[in-house]
PDB file of C-alpha atoms in Angstrom:
ATOM      1  CA  MET W   3      95.269 -45.771 -34.506  1.00  0.00           C
ATOM      2  CA  GLU W   4      97.902 -43.930 -32.526  1.00  0.00           C
ATOM      3  CA  ILE W   5      96.631 -41.710 -29.721  1.00  0.00           C
ATOM      4  CA  GLU W   6      99.124 -39.219 -28.342  1.00  0.00           C
ATOM      5  CA  ILE W   7      98.189 -37.822 -24.935  1.00  0.00           C
ATOM      6  CA  TYR W   8      99.805 -34.509 -24.034  1.00  0.00           C
ATOM      7  CA  ALA W   9      99.400 -34.177 -20.285  1.00  0.00           C
ATOM      8  CA  ASP W  10     100.989 -33.339 -16.966  1.00  0.00           C
ATOM      9  CA  VAL W  11     100.768 -35.655 -13.964  1.00  0.00           C
ATOM     10  CA  VAL W  12      99.804 -32.800 -11.630  1.00  0.00           C
ATOM     11  CA  CYS W  13      96.866 -31.806 -13.839  1.00  0.00           C
ATOM     12  CA  PRO W  14      93.575 -33.145 -12.446  1.00  0.00           C
ATOM     13  CA  TRP W  15      91.771 -32.667 -15.763  1.00  0.00           C
ATOM     14  CA  CYS W  16      94.461 -34.803 -17.411  1.00  0.00           C
ATOM     15  CA  TRP W  17      93.712 -37.697 -15.074  1.00  0.00           C
ATOM     16  CA  ILE W  18      89.994 -37.238 -15.682  1.00  0.00           C
ATOM     17  CA  GLY W  19      90.613 -37.079 -19.441  1.00  0.00           C
ATOM     18  CA  LYS W  20      92.732 -40.221 -19.338  1.00  0.00           C
ATOM     19  CA  ARG W  21      90.052 -42.121 -17.443  1.00  0.00           C
ATOM     20  CA  ARG W  22      87.334 -40.916 -19.823  1.00  0.00           C
ATOM     21  CA  LEU W  23      89.437 -42.024 -22.787  1.00  0.00           C
ATOM     22  CA  GLU W  24      89.775 -45.463 -21.215  1.00  0.00           C
ATOM     23  CA  GLN W  25      86.010 -45.574 -20.810  1.00  0.00           C
ATOM     24  CA  ALA W  26      85.558 -44.581 -24.453  1.00  0.00           C
ATOM     25  CA  LEU W  27      87.960 -47.292 -25.593  1.00  0.00           C
ATOM     26  CA  GLU W  28      85.803 -49.933 -23.884  1.00  0.00           C
ATOM     27  CA  SER W  29      83.245 -49.305 -26.660  1.00  0.00           C
ATOM     28  CA  TYR W  30      85.725 -48.811 -29.510  1.00  0.00           C
ATOM     29  CA  ASP W  31      86.345 -51.773 -31.794  1.00  0.00           C
ATOM     30  CA  GLY W  32      89.541 -50.574 -33.459  1.00  0.00           C
ATOM     31  CA  GLU W  33      93.089 -51.142 -32.286  1.00  0.00           C
ATOM     32  CA  VAL W  34      94.896 -48.242 -30.645  1.00  0.00           C
ATOM     33  CA  THR W  35      98.401 -47.450 -29.458  1.00  0.00           C
ATOM     34  CA  ILE W  36      98.704 -44.848 -26.725  1.00  0.00           C
ATOM     35  CA  ARG W  37     101.764 -42.597 -26.485  1.00  0.00           C
ATOM     36  CA  PHE W  38     102.278 -40.354 -23.478  1.00  0.00           C
ATOM     37  CA  ARG W  39     103.733 -36.960 -24.394  1.00  0.00           C
ATOM     38  CA  PRO W  40     105.093 -34.514 -21.794  1.00  0.00           C
ATOM     39  CA  PHE W  41     103.678 -31.123 -20.932  1.00  0.00           C
ATOM     40  CA  GLN W  42     104.401 -28.970 -17.892  1.00  0.00           C
ATOM     41  CA  LEU W  43     101.720 -26.740 -16.443  1.00  0.00           C
ATOM     42  CA  ASP W  44     104.434 -24.917 -14.517  1.00  0.00           C
ATOM     43  CA  PRO W  45     108.132 -25.494 -15.323  1.00  0.00           C
ATOM     44  CA  THR W  46     109.252 -23.340 -12.390  1.00  0.00           C
ATOM     45  CA  PRO W  47     111.679 -25.185 -10.080  1.00  0.00           C
ATOM     46  CA  VAL W  48     110.219 -26.171  -6.703  1.00  0.00           C
ATOM     47  CA  THR W  49     112.935 -25.974  -4.055  1.00  0.00           C
ATOM     48  CA  GLU W  50     110.664 -26.224  -1.010  1.00  0.00           C
ATOM     49  CA  PRO W  51     107.453 -28.134  -1.802  1.00  0.00           C
ATOM     50  CA  LYS W  52     104.338 -26.605  -0.273  1.00  0.00           C
ATOM     51  CA  PRO W  53     100.857 -28.042   0.141  1.00  0.00           C
ATOM     52  CA  LEU W  54      99.115 -27.552  -3.193  1.00  0.00           C
ATOM     53  CA  VAL W  55      96.244 -25.641  -1.602  1.00  0.00           C
ATOM     54  CA  GLU W  56      98.706 -23.115  -0.195  1.00  0.00           C
ATOM     55  CA  ALA W  57     100.672 -22.824  -3.433  1.00  0.00           C
ATOM     56  CA  LEU W  58      97.608 -22.261  -5.617  1.00  0.00           C
ATOM     57  CA  ALA W  59      95.794 -19.969  -3.197  1.00  0.00           C
ATOM     58  CA  ALA W  60      98.257 -17.217  -4.081  1.00  0.00           C
ATOM     59  CA  LYS W  61      97.872 -17.945  -7.782  1.00  0.00           C
ATOM     60  CA  PHE W  62      94.070 -18.041  -7.912  1.00  0.00           C
ATOM     61  CA  GLY W  63      93.186 -15.205  -5.576  1.00  0.00           C
ATOM     62  CA  GLY W  64      92.947 -16.724  -2.139  1.00  0.00           C
ATOM     63  CA  ARG W  65      92.432 -20.011  -0.342  1.00  0.00           C
ATOM     64  CA  GLU W  66      88.635 -19.874  -0.478  1.00  0.00           C
ATOM     65  CA  ARG W  67      88.597 -19.525  -4.252  1.00  0.00           C
ATOM     66  CA  ALA W  68      91.197 -22.269  -4.674  1.00  0.00           C
ATOM     67  CA  GLU W  69      89.243 -24.641  -2.450  1.00  0.00           C
ATOM     68  CA  GLY W  70      86.087 -23.881  -4.421  1.00  0.00           C
ATOM     69  CA  MET W  71      87.864 -24.873  -7.631  1.00  0.00           C
ATOM     70  CA  PHE W  72      89.166 -28.034  -5.979  1.00  0.00           C
ATOM     71  CA  ALA W  73      85.677 -28.976  -4.810  1.00  0.00           C
ATOM     72  CA  HIS W  74      84.319 -28.642  -8.341  1.00  0.00           C
ATOM     73  CA  VAL W  75      87.094 -30.735  -9.903  1.00  0.00           C
ATOM     74  CA  THR W  76      86.782 -33.349  -7.154  1.00  0.00           C
ATOM     75  CA  GLN W  77      83.073 -33.717  -7.927  1.00  0.00           C
ATOM     76  CA  VAL W  78      83.700 -34.069 -11.665  1.00  0.00           C
ATOM     77  CA  ALA W  79      86.467 -36.608 -11.019  1.00  0.00           C
ATOM     78  CA  ALA W  80      84.163 -38.674  -8.811  1.00  0.00           C
ATOM     79  CA  GLY W  81      81.825 -38.985 -11.782  1.00  0.00           C
ATOM     80  CA  ALA W  82      84.682 -40.635 -13.664  1.00  0.00           C
ATOM     81  CA  GLY W  83      85.438 -42.977 -10.763  1.00  0.00           C
ATOM     82  CA  LEU W  84      88.425 -41.058  -9.395  1.00  0.00           C
ATOM     83  CA  ASP W  85      88.961 -40.093  -5.754  1.00  0.00           C
ATOM     84  CA  LEU W  86      90.893 -36.818  -5.499  1.00  0.00           C
ATOM     85  CA  HIS W  87      92.263 -35.382  -2.257  1.00  0.00           C
ATOM     86  CA  PHE W  88      93.653 -31.930  -2.958  1.00  0.00           C
ATOM     87  CA  GLU W  89      94.168 -31.365   0.758  1.00  0.00           C
ATOM     88  CA  ARG W  90      96.944 -33.985   0.621  1.00  0.00           C
ATOM     89  CA  ALA W  91      98.567 -32.903  -2.656  1.00  0.00           C
ATOM     90  CA  VAL W  92     102.048 -31.386  -2.694  1.00  0.00           C
ATOM     91  CA  GLN W  93     103.395 -28.843  -5.194  1.00  0.00           C
ATOM     92  CA  ALA W  94     105.936 -30.428  -7.547  1.00  0.00           C
ATOM     93  CA  ASN W  95     107.958 -29.760 -10.677  1.00  0.00           C
ATOM     94  CA  THR W  96     107.233 -32.672 -13.024  1.00  0.00           C
ATOM     95  CA  PHE W  97     110.264 -32.716 -15.326  1.00  0.00           C
ATOM     96  CA  GLU W  98     111.766 -35.741 -13.555  1.00  0.00           C
ATOM     97  CA  ALA W  99     108.421 -37.519 -13.592  1.00  0.00           C
ATOM     98  CA  HIS W 100     108.291 -37.051 -17.360  1.00  0.00           C
ATOM     99  CA  ARG W 101     111.825 -38.427 -17.625  1.00  0.00           C
ATOM    100  CA  LEU W 102     110.689 -41.469 -15.683  1.00  0.00           C
ATOM    101  CA  ILE W 103     107.678 -41.933 -17.961  1.00  0.00           C
ATOM    102  CA  ARG W 104     110.063 -41.943 -20.920  1.00  0.00           C
ATOM    103  CA  TYR W 105     112.187 -44.563 -19.159  1.00  0.00           C
ATOM    104  CA  ALA W 106     109.107 -46.658 -18.361  1.00  0.00           C
ATOM    105  CA  THR W 107     107.897 -46.389 -21.971  1.00  0.00           C
ATOM    106  CA  GLU W 108     111.099 -48.034 -23.168  1.00  0.00           C
ATOM    107  CA  ARG W 109     110.391 -50.907 -20.773  1.00  0.00           C
ATOM    108  CA  GLY W 110     106.686 -51.346 -21.478  1.00  0.00           C
ATOM    109  CA  ARG W 111     105.471 -49.909 -18.170  1.00  0.00           C
ATOM    110  CA  ALA W 112     104.336 -46.416 -19.172  1.00  0.00           C
ATOM    111  CA  ALA W 113     100.593 -46.903 -18.674  1.00  0.00           C
ATOM    112  CA  GLU W 114     101.055 -48.377 -15.204  1.00  0.00           C
ATOM    113  CA  LEU W 115     103.506 -45.662 -14.180  1.00  0.00           C
ATOM    114  CA  VAL W 116     101.373 -42.772 -15.423  1.00  0.00           C
ATOM    115  CA  GLU W 117      98.387 -44.069 -13.469  1.00  0.00           C
ATOM    116  CA  ALA W 118     100.580 -44.535 -10.394  1.00  0.00           C
ATOM    117  CA  LEU W 119     101.870 -40.958 -10.668  1.00  0.00           C
ATOM    118  CA  TYR W 120      98.370 -39.489 -10.847  1.00  0.00           C
ATOM    119  CA  ARG W 121      97.237 -41.537  -7.873  1.00  0.00           C
ATOM    120  CA  ALA W 122     100.349 -40.676  -5.880  1.00  0.00           C
ATOM    121  CA  HIS W 123      99.870 -36.945  -6.412  1.00  0.00           C
ATOM    122  CA  PHE W 124      96.111 -36.583  -6.157  1.00  0.00           C
ATOM    123  CA  HIS W 125      95.176 -39.372  -3.762  1.00  0.00           C
ATOM    124  CA  ASP W 126      98.188 -40.193  -1.617  1.00  0.00           C
ATOM    125  CA  GLY W 127      99.846 -36.793  -1.232  1.00  0.00           C
ATOM    126  CA  VAL W 128     103.206 -37.973  -2.555  1.00  0.00           C
ATOM    127  CA  ASN W 129     105.757 -35.430  -3.777  1.00  0.00           C
ATOM    128  CA  VAL W 130     106.149 -36.615  -7.376  1.00  0.00           C
ATOM    129  CA  GLY W 131     109.104 -34.268  -7.822  1.00  0.00           C
ATOM    130  CA  SER W 132     111.163 -36.311  -5.355  1.00  0.00           C
ATOM    131  CA  THR W 133     113.673 -38.842  -6.669  1.00  0.00           C
ATOM    132  CA  GLU W 134     112.980 -41.183  -3.755  1.00  0.00           C
ATOM    133  CA  ALA W 135     109.240 -41.075  -4.420  1.00  0.00           C
ATOM    134  CA  LEU W 136     109.754 -41.686  -8.140  1.00  0.00           C
ATOM    135  CA  VAL W 137     112.025 -44.675  -7.505  1.00  0.00           C
ATOM    136  CA  LYS W 138     109.441 -46.165  -5.146  1.00  0.00           C
ATOM    137  CA  LEU W 139     106.623 -45.698  -7.663  1.00  0.00           C
ATOM    138  CA  ALA W 140     108.772 -47.214 -10.405  1.00  0.00           C
ATOM    139  CA  THR W 141     109.436 -50.346  -8.359  1.00  0.00           C
ATOM    140  CA  GLU W 142     105.734 -50.663  -7.572  1.00  0.00           C
ATOM    141  CA  VAL W 143     104.952 -50.962 -11.290  1.00  0.00           C
ATOM    142  CA  GLY W 144     107.680 -53.528 -11.890  1.00  0.00           C
ATOM    143  CA  LEU W 145     110.767 -51.499 -12.780  1.00  0.00           C
ATOM    144  CA  ASP W 146     114.143 -52.356 -11.302  1.00  0.00           C
ATOM    145  CA  GLU W 147     114.940 -50.180  -8.290  1.00  0.00           C
ATOM    146  CA  ALA W 148     118.707 -49.890  -8.787  1.00  0.00           C
ATOM    147  CA  GLU W 149     118.466 -49.269 -12.530  1.00  0.00           C
ATOM    148  CA  THR W 150     115.718 -46.666 -12.057  1.00  0.00           C
ATOM    149  CA  ARG W 151     117.742 -44.801  -9.436  1.00  0.00           C
ATOM    150  CA  GLU W 152     120.833 -44.858 -11.644  1.00  0.00           C
ATOM    151  CA  TYR W 153     118.801 -43.461 -14.527  1.00  0.00           C
ATOM    152  CA  LEU W 154     117.228 -40.664 -12.491  1.00  0.00           C
ATOM    153  CA  GLU W 155     120.574 -39.661 -11.008  1.00  0.00           C
ATOM    154  CA  SER W 156     122.140 -39.466 -14.483  1.00  0.00           C
ATOM    155  CA  ASN W 157     121.548 -37.025 -17.329  1.00  0.00           C
ATOM    156  CA  LEU W 158     119.954 -39.651 -19.541  1.00  0.00           C
ATOM    157  CA  GLY W 159     116.696 -38.572 -21.145  1.00  0.00           C
ATOM    158  CA  ARG W 160     116.952 -34.922 -20.100  1.00  0.00           C
ATOM    159  CA  ARG W 161     117.657 -33.637 -23.594  1.00  0.00           C
ATOM    160  CA  GLU W 162     114.939 -35.787 -25.118  1.00  0.00           C
ATOM    161  CA  VAL W 163     112.286 -34.670 -22.617  1.00  0.00           C
ATOM    162  CA  ALA W 164     113.252 -31.024 -23.068  1.00  0.00           C
ATOM    163  CA  ALA W 165     112.951 -31.479 -26.839  1.00  0.00           C
ATOM    164  CA  ALA W 166     109.551 -33.145 -26.469  1.00  0.00           C
ATOM    165  CA  LEU W 167     108.313 -30.276 -24.292  1.00  0.00           C
ATOM    166  CA  ALA W 168     109.512 -27.838 -26.935  1.00  0.00           C
ATOM    167  CA  THR W 169     107.738 -29.833 -29.649  1.00  0.00           C
ATOM    168  CA  ALA W 170     104.479 -29.591 -27.716  1.00  0.00           C
ATOM    169  CA  ARG W 171     104.788 -25.808 -27.709  1.00  0.00           C
ATOM    170  CA  GLU W 172     105.759 -25.712 -31.384  1.00  0.00           C
ATOM    171  CA  ILE W 173     102.697 -27.679 -32.524  1.00  0.00           C
ATOM    172  CA  GLY W 174     100.430 -25.431 -30.503  1.00  0.00           C
ATOM    173  CA  VAL W 175      99.598 -27.463 -27.418  1.00  0.00           C
ATOM    174  CA  SER W 176      98.679 -24.803 -24.876  1.00  0.00           C
ATOM    175  CA  SER W 177      96.273 -26.628 -22.586  1.00  0.00           C
ATOM    176  CA  VAL W 178      96.012 -30.199 -21.407  1.00  0.00           C
ATOM    177  CA  PRO W 179      94.882 -32.816 -21.825  1.00  0.00           C
ATOM    178  CA  THR W 180      95.255 -32.715 -25.590  1.00  0.00           C
ATOM    179  CA  PHE W 181      94.644 -35.910 -27.524  1.00  0.00           C
ATOM    180  CA  VAL W 182      96.173 -36.162 -30.991  1.00  0.00           C
ATOM    181  CA  LEU W 183      94.561 -38.914 -33.046  1.00  0.00           C
ATOM    182  CA  ALA W 184      96.362 -40.508 -35.994  1.00  0.00           C
ATOM    183  CA  GLY W 185      98.994 -37.799 -35.869  1.00  0.00           C
ATOM    184  CA  LYS W 186      96.796 -34.970 -37.132  1.00  0.00           C
ATOM    185  CA  TYR W 187      93.437 -34.624 -35.352  1.00  0.00           C
ATOM    186  CA  ALA W 188      93.475 -32.838 -31.996  1.00  0.00           C
ATOM    187  CA  VAL W 189      90.843 -33.116 -29.279  1.00  0.00           C
ATOM    188  CA  THR W 190      91.418 -30.806 -26.334  1.00  0.00           C
ATOM    189  CA  GLY W 191      90.102 -31.010 -22.810  1.00  0.00           C
ATOM    190  CA  ALA W 192      88.720 -33.776 -20.616  1.00  0.00           C
ATOM    191  CA  GLN W 193      85.855 -34.556 -22.972  1.00  0.00           C
ATOM    192  CA  GLU W 194      83.081 -36.954 -22.048  1.00  0.00           C
ATOM    193  CA  PRO W 195      83.611 -40.606 -23.083  1.00  0.00           C
ATOM    194  CA  GLU W 196      80.849 -40.304 -25.698  1.00  0.00           C
ATOM    195  CA  THR W 197      82.586 -37.328 -27.313  1.00  0.00           C
ATOM    196  CA  LEU W 198      85.930 -39.110 -27.387  1.00  0.00           C
ATOM    197  CA  LEU W 199      84.347 -42.259 -28.791  1.00  0.00           C
ATOM    198  CA  ALA W 200      82.676 -40.254 -31.558  1.00  0.00           C
ATOM    199  CA  ALA W 201      86.007 -38.608 -32.379  1.00  0.00           C
ATOM    200  CA  LEU W 202      87.774 -41.970 -32.537  1.00  0.00           C
ATOM    201  CA  ARG W 203      85.161 -43.397 -34.879  1.00  0.00           C
ATOM    202  CA  GLU W 204      85.174 -40.330 -37.104  1.00  0.00           C
ATOM    203  CA  VAL W 205      88.973 -40.326 -37.404  1.00  0.00           C
ATOM    204  CA  ALA W 206      88.984 -44.053 -38.101  1.00  0.00           C
ATOM    205  CA  GLN W 207      86.462 -43.523 -40.890  1.00  0.00           C
ATOM    206  CA  ARG W 208      88.392 -40.600 -42.350  1.00  0.00           C
ATOM    207  CA  GLU W 209      91.672 -42.489 -42.285  1.00  0.00           C
ATOM    208  CA  SER W 210      90.177 -45.565 -43.893  1.00  0.00           C
ATOM    209  CA  VAL W 211      88.777 -43.382 -46.681  1.00  0.00           C
ATOM    210  CA  ASP W 212      92.078 -41.518 -47.048  1.00  0.00           C
TER     211      ASP W 212
END
């Protein structure tokens, strides 16, 4: 079964959803292929990266409210085995990160890179909108440093990523994570592993009948 994951690497619920899917797959007997699809929570250019707490305080009605939201998500993430540090996170536009994921997919390193991007943003406080940071993360998951830098400094993949982002909007993806199973069944949100496992088994049964 193909599982398409529409997500953004600066979305904490996407990391939680990814981890819960991995936990569900530990109990799933069928074979799956995972495809990472791009989505941007905020496509606005970021010229001067700010601490995420500061950037979102204005958006969500003040620092206290933003920190309350962060505390809740951090607690939920801990239940999935993830250690989030919003106080370290830096605001970033993720278009280039999605380009790099596309590049890594072609070289069989997408899963490792996506995990590294989440950890860099939410745990290490890395600016995942920075070319230098992206090159470093790419090399850490086994990609060639010089080739990665050349790719990121070129226009390669820009049109394809823009088209993929447009496709996400066209098919109705409006919140992430969104999991599309077998090309036609959508599960939205960071569902519990048991819910995702039940969905996988139901889709597998339906597709075998079809």
